[in-house]
CSV table of C-alpha atoms and ligand atoms in Angstrom, one decimal:
chain,number,residue,atom,x,y,z
A,50,MET,CA,-0.3,0.1,0.2
A,51,ALA,CA,1.3,3.5,-0.9
A,52,ASP,CA,2.5,5.7,2.2
A,53,LYS,CA,0.6,8.6,0.7
A,54,SER,CA,-2.9,9.1,1.9
A,55,ILE,CA,-5.3,11.6,1.3
A,56,VAL,CA,-7.2,11.6,4.6
A,57,LEU,CA,-4.0,11.6,6.4
A,58,GLU,CA,-2.9,14.9,4.6
A,59,GLU,CA,-6.1,16.4,5.5
A,60,ILE,CA,-6.1,15.3,9.3
A,61,MET,CA,-2.5,16.9,9.4
A,62,SER,CA,-3.6,20.0,7.3
A,63,GLN,CA,-6.0,20.9,10.7
A,64,PRO,CA,-3.5,23.6,12.1
A,65,GLN,CA,-3.4,25.8,8.7
A,66,VAL,CA,-7.0,25.2,8.1
A,67,TRP,CA,-8.2,26.0,11.4
A,68,SER,CA,-6.2,29.1,11.0
A,69,SER,CA,-8.2,30.1,7.7
A,70,THR,CA,-11.6,29.2,9.2
A,71,TRP,CA,-11.1,31.6,12.2
A,72,GLN,CA,-10.0,34.2,9.9
A,73,ARG,CA,-13.5,33.5,7.9
A,74,LEU,CA,-15.3,33.3,11.1
A,75,GLU,CA,-14.2,37.0,12.0
A,76,GLY,CA,-15.0,38.3,8.7
A,77,ASN,CA,-18.5,37.0,9.1
A,78,ARG,CA,-18.9,38.3,12.3
A,79,ASP,CA,-21.5,40.9,11.6
A,80,ARG,CA,-23.7,39.1,9.4
A,81,LEU,CA,-24.0,36.2,11.9
A,82,ALA,CA,-24.4,38.4,14.9
A,83,GLU,CA,-27.1,40.0,12.8
A,84,LEU,CA,-29.1,36.9,12.1
A,85,LEU,CA,-28.5,35.4,16.2
A,86,ALA,CA,-30.1,39.2,17.2
A,87,SER,CA,-33.1,39.1,14.3
A,88,GLN,CA,-35.6,37.1,16.9
A,89,CYS,CA,-35.9,36.5,20.4
A,90,TRP,CA,-35.1,32.6,19.8
A,91,ASP,CA,-37.0,30.3,22.1
A,92,ALA,CA,-34.9,27.4,21.1
A,93,ILE,CA,-31.9,26.6,18.8
A,94,LEU,CA,-32.2,23.2,17.0
A,95,PHE,CA,-28.8,21.6,15.6
A,96,THR,CA,-29.1,19.1,13.0
A,97,GLY,CA,-27.1,17.0,10.3
A,98,CYS,CA,-26.5,13.5,9.6
A,99,GLY,CA,-23.8,10.7,10.5
A,100,SER,CA,-20.7,13.0,11.7
A,101,THR,CA,-22.5,16.2,11.3
A,102,HIS,CA,-25.3,14.7,13.6
A,103,TYR,CA,-22.6,14.0,16.2
A,104,LEU,CA,-21.4,17.3,15.9
A,105,SER,CA,-25.2,18.8,16.3
A,106,LEU,CA,-24.9,16.7,19.6
A,107,ALA,CA,-21.7,18.6,20.7
A,108,ALA,CA,-22.6,21.7,19.8
A,109,ALA,CA,-26.4,21.7,21.1
A,110,ASN,CA,-24.9,20.8,24.8
A,111,LEU,CA,-22.4,23.3,24.1
A,112,HIS,CA,-24.9,26.0,23.4
A,113,GLN,CA,-27.2,25.6,25.9
A,114,GLN,CA,-24.5,25.6,28.8
A,115,MET,CA,-23.1,28.9,27.0
A,116,THR,CA,-26.3,31.1,26.5
A,117,GLY,CA,-28.7,29.5,28.9
A,118,GLN,CA,-30.6,29.1,25.7
A,119,ARG,CA,-32.6,25.8,25.2
A,120,ALA,CA,-30.8,23.9,22.7
A,121,ARG,CA,-31.0,20.4,21.1
A,122,GLY,CA,-29.3,18.5,18.8
A,123,VAL,CA,-31.0,15.9,16.4
A,124,PRO,CA,-30.6,13.8,13.2
A,125,ALA,CA,-32.1,15.7,10.1
A,126,SER,CA,-34.1,12.7,9.6
A,127,GLU,CA,-36.0,12.8,12.7
A,128,ILE,CA,-37.0,16.7,11.9
A,129,ALA,CA,-38.2,15.4,8.2
A,130,PHE,CA,-40.3,12.6,9.5
A,131,PHE,CA,-41.2,13.3,13.3
A,132,PRO,CA,-41.4,17.1,13.2
A,133,ALA,CA,-43.9,16.8,16.2
A,134,SER,CA,-41.2,14.9,18.3
A,135,VAL,CA,-38.8,18.1,17.8
A,136,TYR,CA,-41.1,21.1,17.9
A,137,ALA,CA,-42.9,21.0,20.9
A,138,ASP,CA,-44.6,24.6,20.5
A,139,ALA,CA,-46.0,25.6,17.2
A,140,ASP,CA,-45.5,29.2,18.0
A,141,ALA,CA,-42.0,28.7,19.3
A,142,GLN,CA,-39.5,30.8,17.1
A,143,VAL,CA,-36.3,28.2,16.7
A,144,LEU,CA,-33.5,28.8,14.5
A,145,LEU,CA,-32.1,25.8,12.9
A,146,VAL,CA,-28.3,25.1,12.5
A,147,ALA,CA,-28.1,23.1,9.6
A,148,ILE,CA,-24.5,21.3,9.5
A,149,SER,CA,-23.5,19.6,6.4
A,150,ARG,CA,-19.8,19.1,4.7
A,151,SER,CA,-21.3,18.7,1.0
A,152,GLY,CA,-24.3,20.7,1.7
A,153,ALA,CA,-26.0,18.1,-0.3
A,154,THR,CA,-27.0,15.3,2.0
A,155,SER,CA,-30.8,14.8,1.3
A,156,GLU,CA,-32.2,14.4,4.9
A,157,THR,CA,-30.4,17.7,5.8
A,158,LEU,CA,-32.2,19.3,2.9
A,159,TRP,CA,-35.4,17.8,4.0
A,160,ALA,CA,-34.9,19.3,7.4
A,161,VAL,CA,-34.3,22.8,6.2
A,162,ASP,CA,-37.4,22.6,4.0
A,163,ARG,CA,-39.5,21.3,6.9
A,164,HIS,CA,-38.1,24.2,9.1
A,165,HIS,CA,-38.9,26.7,6.4
A,166,GLU,CA,-42.6,25.9,6.5
A,167,ARG,CA,-42.7,27.1,9.6
A,168,ARG,CA,-41.4,30.6,8.5
A,169,GLN,CA,-38.2,30.3,10.8
A,170,ALA,CA,-34.7,30.7,9.6
A,171,VAL,CA,-32.0,28.5,8.9
A,172,LEU,CA,-28.1,29.0,9.4
A,173,GLY,CA,-26.2,26.8,7.1
A,174,LEU,CA,-22.9,25.6,8.0
A,175,THR,CA,-21.1,23.7,5.4
A,176,CYS,CA,-17.8,23.7,3.4
A,177,ARG,CA,-19.4,24.1,-0.1
A,178,GLY,CA,-20.5,27.6,-1.2
A,179,GLU,CA,-22.3,26.4,-4.0
A,180,SER,CA,-24.3,23.6,-2.4
A,181,PRO,CA,-28.0,23.2,-2.3
A,182,LEU,CA,-28.0,23.9,1.6
A,183,ALA,CA,-25.9,27.0,1.1
A,184,ARG,CA,-28.5,28.3,-1.3
A,185,ARG,CA,-31.3,27.4,1.0
A,186,ALA,CA,-30.3,28.8,4.1
A,187,ASP,CA,-31.1,32.1,5.5
A,188,LEU,CA,-27.3,32.5,6.2
A,189,ALA,CA,-24.5,30.3,4.8
A,190,LEU,CA,-20.9,29.7,6.2
A,191,ALA,CA,-19.4,28.2,3.9
A,192,LEU,CA,-15.9,27.0,4.9
A,193,GLY,CA,-14.0,26.3,1.6
A,194,GLU,CA,-10.6,25.7,3.6
A,195,ALA,CA,-12.4,23.0,5.2
A,196,ASP,CA,-13.4,21.0,2.5
A,197,GLU,CA,-12.3,17.6,1.9
A,198,ALA,CA,-11.6,14.9,-1.0
A,199,SER,CA,-11.6,12.1,1.5
A,200,VAL,CA,-15.1,10.3,2.2
A,201,ALA,CA,-14.3,10.3,6.1
A,202,GLN,CA,-14.7,13.8,7.5
A,203,THR,CA,-11.8,15.0,9.5
A,204,ARG,CA,-10.8,18.6,9.2
A,205,ALA,CA,-14.4,19.4,8.1
A,206,PHE,CA,-15.9,18.1,11.0
A,207,THR,CA,-13.6,20.1,13.5
A,208,SER,CA,-13.8,23.3,11.6
A,209,LEU,CA,-17.5,22.9,11.4
A,210,TYR,CA,-17.5,22.5,15.1
A,211,ILE,CA,-15.2,25.6,15.6
A,212,ALA,CA,-17.6,27.6,13.7
A,213,ALA,CA,-20.6,26.0,15.6
A,214,GLN,CA,-18.4,27.0,19.0
A,215,TYR,CA,-17.9,30.8,17.4
A,216,THR,CA,-21.7,31.0,16.9
A,217,SER,CA,-22.4,30.1,20.4
A,218,GLY,CA,-19.6,32.4,22.0
A,219,LEU,CA,-20.9,35.4,19.8
A,220,MET,CA,-24.6,34.3,20.8
A,221,ALA,CA,-23.4,34.4,24.6
A,222,GLY,CA,-21.1,37.6,23.9
A,223,GLU,CA,-18.4,35.7,25.8
A,224,GLU,CA,-15.3,37.5,24.0
A,225,PRO,CA,-12.8,36.0,26.3
A,226,PHE,CA,-14.1,32.4,24.9
A,227,LEU,CA,-13.9,33.5,21.0
A,228,ASP,CA,-10.3,34.5,21.7
A,229,ALA,CA,-9.5,31.1,23.4
A,230,LEU,CA,-10.5,29.8,19.8
A,231,SER,CA,-8.0,31.6,18.1
A,232,HIS,CA,-5.3,29.8,19.7
A,233,LEU,CA,-6.6,26.7,18.6
A,234,PRO,CA,-4.4,26.1,15.6
A,235,ALA,CA,-1.0,26.7,17.3
A,236,ARG,CA,-2.3,24.4,20.2
A,237,LEU,CA,-3.0,21.7,17.5
A,238,GLU,CA,0.5,21.9,15.9
A,239,THR,CA,2.2,21.2,19.3
A,240,VAL,CA,-0.2,18.4,20.1
A,241,LEU,CA,0.2,16.9,16.6
A,242,GLY,CA,4.2,17.2,17.1
A,243,ARG,CA,4.1,15.7,20.6
A,244,HIS,CA,1.5,13.2,20.3
A,245,GLY,CA,1.1,12.1,16.7
A,246,GLU,CA,3.7,9.3,16.3
A,247,PHE,CA,2.3,8.0,19.9
A,248,MET,CA,-1.2,7.3,18.7
A,249,ALA,CA,0.0,5.0,15.8
A,250,GLN,CA,1.7,3.1,18.6
A,251,VAL,CA,-1.2,2.5,20.5
A,252,ALA,CA,-3.5,1.9,16.9
A,253,ALA,CA,-1.1,-1.1,16.7
A,254,GLY,CA,-2.5,-2.8,19.5
A,255,ASP,CA,-4.2,-6.3,19.2
A,256,TRP,CA,-7.6,-4.7,20.2
A,257,GLU,CA,-11.1,-6.5,19.7
A,258,ARG,CA,-13.2,-3.8,20.6
A,259,VAL,CA,-12.5,0.3,21.4
A,260,ILE,CA,-14.9,2.1,23.3
A,261,TYR,CA,-15.2,6.1,23.7
A,262,LEU,CA,-16.2,7.7,26.8
A,263,GLY,CA,-17.3,11.7,27.0
A,264,SER,CA,-19.3,13.4,29.1
A,265,GLY,CA,-21.1,17.0,28.5
A,266,PRO,CA,-20.1,18.3,25.1
A,267,TYR,CA,-17.4,15.8,24.6
A,268,TYR,CA,-20.2,13.1,24.4
A,269,GLY,CA,-21.2,14.0,20.8
A,270,LEU,CA,-17.1,14.1,20.2
A,271,ALA,CA,-16.6,10.7,21.3
A,272,CYS,CA,-19.4,9.3,19.3
A,273,GLU,CA,-17.7,11.0,16.3
A,274,ALA,CA,-14.3,9.3,17.1
A,275,MET,CA,-16.3,6.2,17.1
A,276,LEU,CA,-17.8,6.5,13.8
A,277,LYS,CA,-14.3,7.2,12.4
A,278,LEU,CA,-12.8,4.1,13.4
A,279,LYS,CA,-15.6,2.3,12.2
A,280,GLU,CA,-15.5,4.0,8.8
A,281,MET,CA,-11.4,3.8,8.5
A,282,SER,CA,-10.9,0.4,10.1
A,283,LEU,CA,-14.0,-1.5,10.4
A,284,SER,CA,-13.3,-1.9,14.0
A,285,TRP,CA,-15.9,-2.8,16.5
A,286,SER,CA,-16.5,0.6,18.7
A,287,GLU,CA,-19.0,1.9,20.6
A,288,ALA,CA,-19.4,5.1,22.4
A,289,TYR,CA,-21.2,5.9,25.5
A,290,HIS,CA,-21.8,9.1,28.1
A,291,PHE,CA,-18.8,8.4,30.4
A,292,LEU,CA,-20.5,7.2,33.8
A,293,GLU,CA,-23.2,5.3,31.6
A,294,PHE,CA,-20.3,2.8,31.0
A,295,ARG,CA,-20.8,1.0,34.0
A,296,HIS,CA,-24.4,0.6,33.6
A,297,GLY,CA,-24.1,-2.4,31.5
A,298,PRO,CA,-21.4,-2.0,28.8
A,299,ILE,CA,-18.8,-2.7,31.1
A,300,SER,CA,-19.4,-6.4,31.3
A,301,LEU,CA,-17.8,-6.4,27.9
A,302,VAL,CA,-14.5,-5.3,29.3
A,303,ASP,CA,-11.7,-8.0,28.6
A,304,GLU,CA,-7.6,-7.6,28.2
A,305,ARG,CA,-8.3,-6.7,24.6
A,306,THR,CA,-10.8,-4.0,25.4
A,307,LEU,CA,-9.3,-0.5,24.8
A,308,VAL,CA,-11.4,2.4,26.4
A,309,ILE,CA,-10.5,6.1,25.5
A,310,GLY,CA,-11.5,8.6,27.8
A,311,LEU,CA,-12.2,11.9,26.4
A,312,LEU,CA,-11.6,13.9,30.0
A,313,SER,CA,-13.7,17.0,30.7
A,314,ASP,CA,-12.7,19.5,33.6
A,315,THR,CA,-16.2,19.6,35.4
A,316,ALA,CA,-16.3,15.7,35.7
A,317,GLU,CA,-12.3,14.4,35.7
A,318,ASP,CA,-12.4,12.5,38.8
A,319,ALA,CA,-15.7,10.8,38.2
A,320,GLU,CA,-14.3,9.9,34.6
A,321,ARG,CA,-11.1,8.7,35.9
A,322,ALA,CA,-13.0,6.5,38.6
A,323,VAL,CA,-14.8,5.0,35.5
A,324,LEU,CA,-11.4,4.2,33.9
A,325,ALA,CA,-9.8,2.9,37.3
A,326,ASP,CA,-12.9,0.2,36.9
A,327,VAL,CA,-12.1,-0.8,33.4
A,328,ARG,CA,-8.5,-1.4,34.4
A,329,ARG,CA,-9.4,-3.4,37.5
A,330,LEU,CA,-11.4,-5.6,35.5
A,331,GLY,CA,-8.3,-6.4,33.0
A,332,GLY,CA,-9.3,-3.3,30.3
A,333,ARG,CA,-6.6,-1.1,28.9
A,334,THR,CA,-7.4,2.7,28.9
A,335,LEU,CA,-6.2,5.9,27.4
A,336,ALA,CA,-6.8,8.9,28.9
A,337,ILE,CA,-6.7,12.1,27.0
A,338,ALA,CA,-7.2,15.3,29.2
A,339,ASP,CA,-5.4,18.6,29.2
A,340,ALA,CA,-3.2,17.8,32.4
A,341,PRO,CA,-2.0,14.7,34.0
A,342,GLY,CA,-4.2,13.2,36.4
A,343,ALA,CA,-2.6,13.3,40.0
A,344,GLY,CA,-1.8,9.7,40.7
A,345,ALA,CA,-3.7,8.2,37.6
A,346,ASP,CA,-2.3,4.7,36.6
A,347,GLU,CA,-3.6,5.1,33.0
A,348,THR,CA,-2.5,2.6,30.7
A,349,TYR,CA,-1.7,5.2,28.4
A,350,ALA,CA,-2.0,9.1,28.8
A,351,VAL,CA,-1.9,12.0,26.4
A,352,ASP,CA,-1.6,15.4,28.0
A,353,LEU,CA,-3.0,18.3,25.3
A,354,GLY,CA,-1.2,21.1,27.7
A,355,SER,CA,-3.5,23.6,26.0
A,356,GLY,CA,-3.9,25.6,29.0
A,357,LEU,CA,-7.8,26.2,27.6
A,358,ASN,CA,-11.0,25.2,29.1
A,359,GLU,CA,-13.0,22.5,28.5
A,360,ARG,CA,-15.2,24.2,26.2
A,361,ALA,CA,-12.7,26.1,24.3
A,362,ARG,CA,-10.1,23.1,23.6
A,363,ALA,CA,-12.9,20.5,22.4
A,364,ALA,CA,-11.5,20.4,18.9
A,365,LEU,CA,-8.2,19.6,20.2
A,366,TYR,CA,-9.1,16.0,21.0
A,367,LEU,CA,-10.3,14.5,17.6
A,368,PRO,CA,-7.1,14.9,15.2
A,369,LEU,CA,-5.2,12.5,17.6
A,370,LEU,CA,-8.5,10.1,17.5
A,371,GLN,CA,-8.6,10.5,13.5
A,372,LEU,CA,-5.2,9.6,13.9
A,373,PHE,CA,-5.9,6.5,15.8
A,374,ALA,CA,-8.6,5.8,13.5
A,375,PHE,CA,-6.0,6.1,10.7
A,376,HIS,CA,-3.2,4.0,11.6
A,377,ARG,CA,-5.5,1.3,13.1
A,378,ALA,CA,-6.8,0.9,9.4
A,379,ARG,CA,-3.4,0.5,8.2
A,380,ALA,CA,-2.7,-1.7,10.9
A,381,ARG,CA,-5.3,-4.2,9.6
A,382,GLY,CA,-4.1,-3.9,6.0
A,383,LEU,CA,-7.2,-1.4,5.0
A,384,ASP,CA,-6.9,1.6,3.3
A,385,PRO,CA,-8.4,4.4,5.1
A,386,ASP,CA,-8.7,6.6,1.8
A,387,ARG,CA,-11.6,4.0,0.7
A,388,PRO,CA,-14.0,2.9,3.5
A,389,ARG,CA,-16.1,0.3,2.7
A,390,HIS,CA,-19.9,1.0,1.4
A,391,LEU,CA,-19.4,4.9,1.8
A,392,GLN,CA,-20.0,7.9,-0.3
A,393,GLN,CA,-18.8,11.6,0.4
A,394,ALA,CA,-22.8,12.2,0.8
A,395,VAL,CA,-25.9,10.3,0.8
A,396,VAL,CA,-28.1,11.9,-1.8
A,397,LEU,CA,-31.4,9.9,-2.1
A,398,GLN,CA,-34.1,10.0,-4.5
A,399,HIS,CA,-37.5,11.2,-3.4
B,158,LIG,C1,-22.7,13.5,6.2
B,158,LIG,C2,-22.3,12.0,6.0
B,158,LIG,C3,-21.1,11.9,6.5
B,158,LIG,C4,-20.6,10.1,6.6
B,158,LIG,C5,-20.7,9.7,4.9
B,158,LIG,C6,-22.2,10.0,4.2
B,158,LIG,O1,-22.3,14.3,5.0
B,158,LIG,O2,-23.1,11.0,6.7
B,158,LIG,O3,-20.8,12.0,7.9
B,158,LIG,O4,-19.1,10.4,6.6
B,158,LIG,O5,-19.6,9.8,4.3
B,158,LIG,O6,-22.6,11.4,4.9
B,158,LIG,P1,-22.3,15.7,5.2
B,158,LIG,O7,-23.8,16.1,5.0
B,158,LIG,O8,-22.0,16.5,6.4
B,158,LIG,O9,-22.0,16.3,3.9
């Protein structure tokens, strides 16, 4: 197999791409602020499919925490087919944030159309300015620099997530948070330099199953890491809210189980205790945190060392986990540039 890989290039390009994304977001600040202030929104609904659905989960969690405004992340197909389960009140003012790398995914466009039937605004976050989503949204932020040739989303996911963080920070009026986002590219450069090779070593282990755990806004990111591993390496993987893992799934743990924890600041002690339980039962753990845990005895540990709080630093976890999926695929003799059964976007016939 050739050493060159498109998806690897895209993963490693994230520091530069995040930098361009940041500039683009700053350039669109006034237009975005205008849309956000155009109504007294009762709720914000985030939606997407696949990776961008998981992005919606993470973004909604963060948004509600930052703004106190009701926010929810749902798969676009639920809005299209079960709108009554999504919109509680017919008169509520709801802003839909529709997220799609391609801007062409059928269910996401159906959700946009459903939402427009309510005569309410759609903010589109996409990588393609000429896409149907960009044309249909009331305001579209098109992150062309983050677009990808690969099937598996990597830099598109993280850049779109940063755009969602920016939107929530703007709505919350939190300038220090917005400023913290501008430091992410430099922090990522350091993280990749320090830990990139190490992820390749861990990925080469004899794992039968890999489980990702995250709390709060990190749950959606844990789900995305799980999806990356499935897509690229055809490996058995699952994701749970951190403490949920004890409530049944922990019975899966054995010596060929790797549990990867995306550690928050808020619940760090409780999360490390879950990982300790995994090791006690014979499993292996990889803890990704901003700083080493005092007295923690992880099988593997990665410290991001960003100095940023858990809300701002979230995107930093993913490139390492994307590298893990990439190297796992290579270790299994698969080509991560050609995931089985997948296309870049799912476009369905009506
Ligand atoms: C969404 C998506 C991808 C997935 C697959 C099919 O695409 O579900 O997350 O990896 O390749 O499409 P998009 O709406 O974000 O373009």
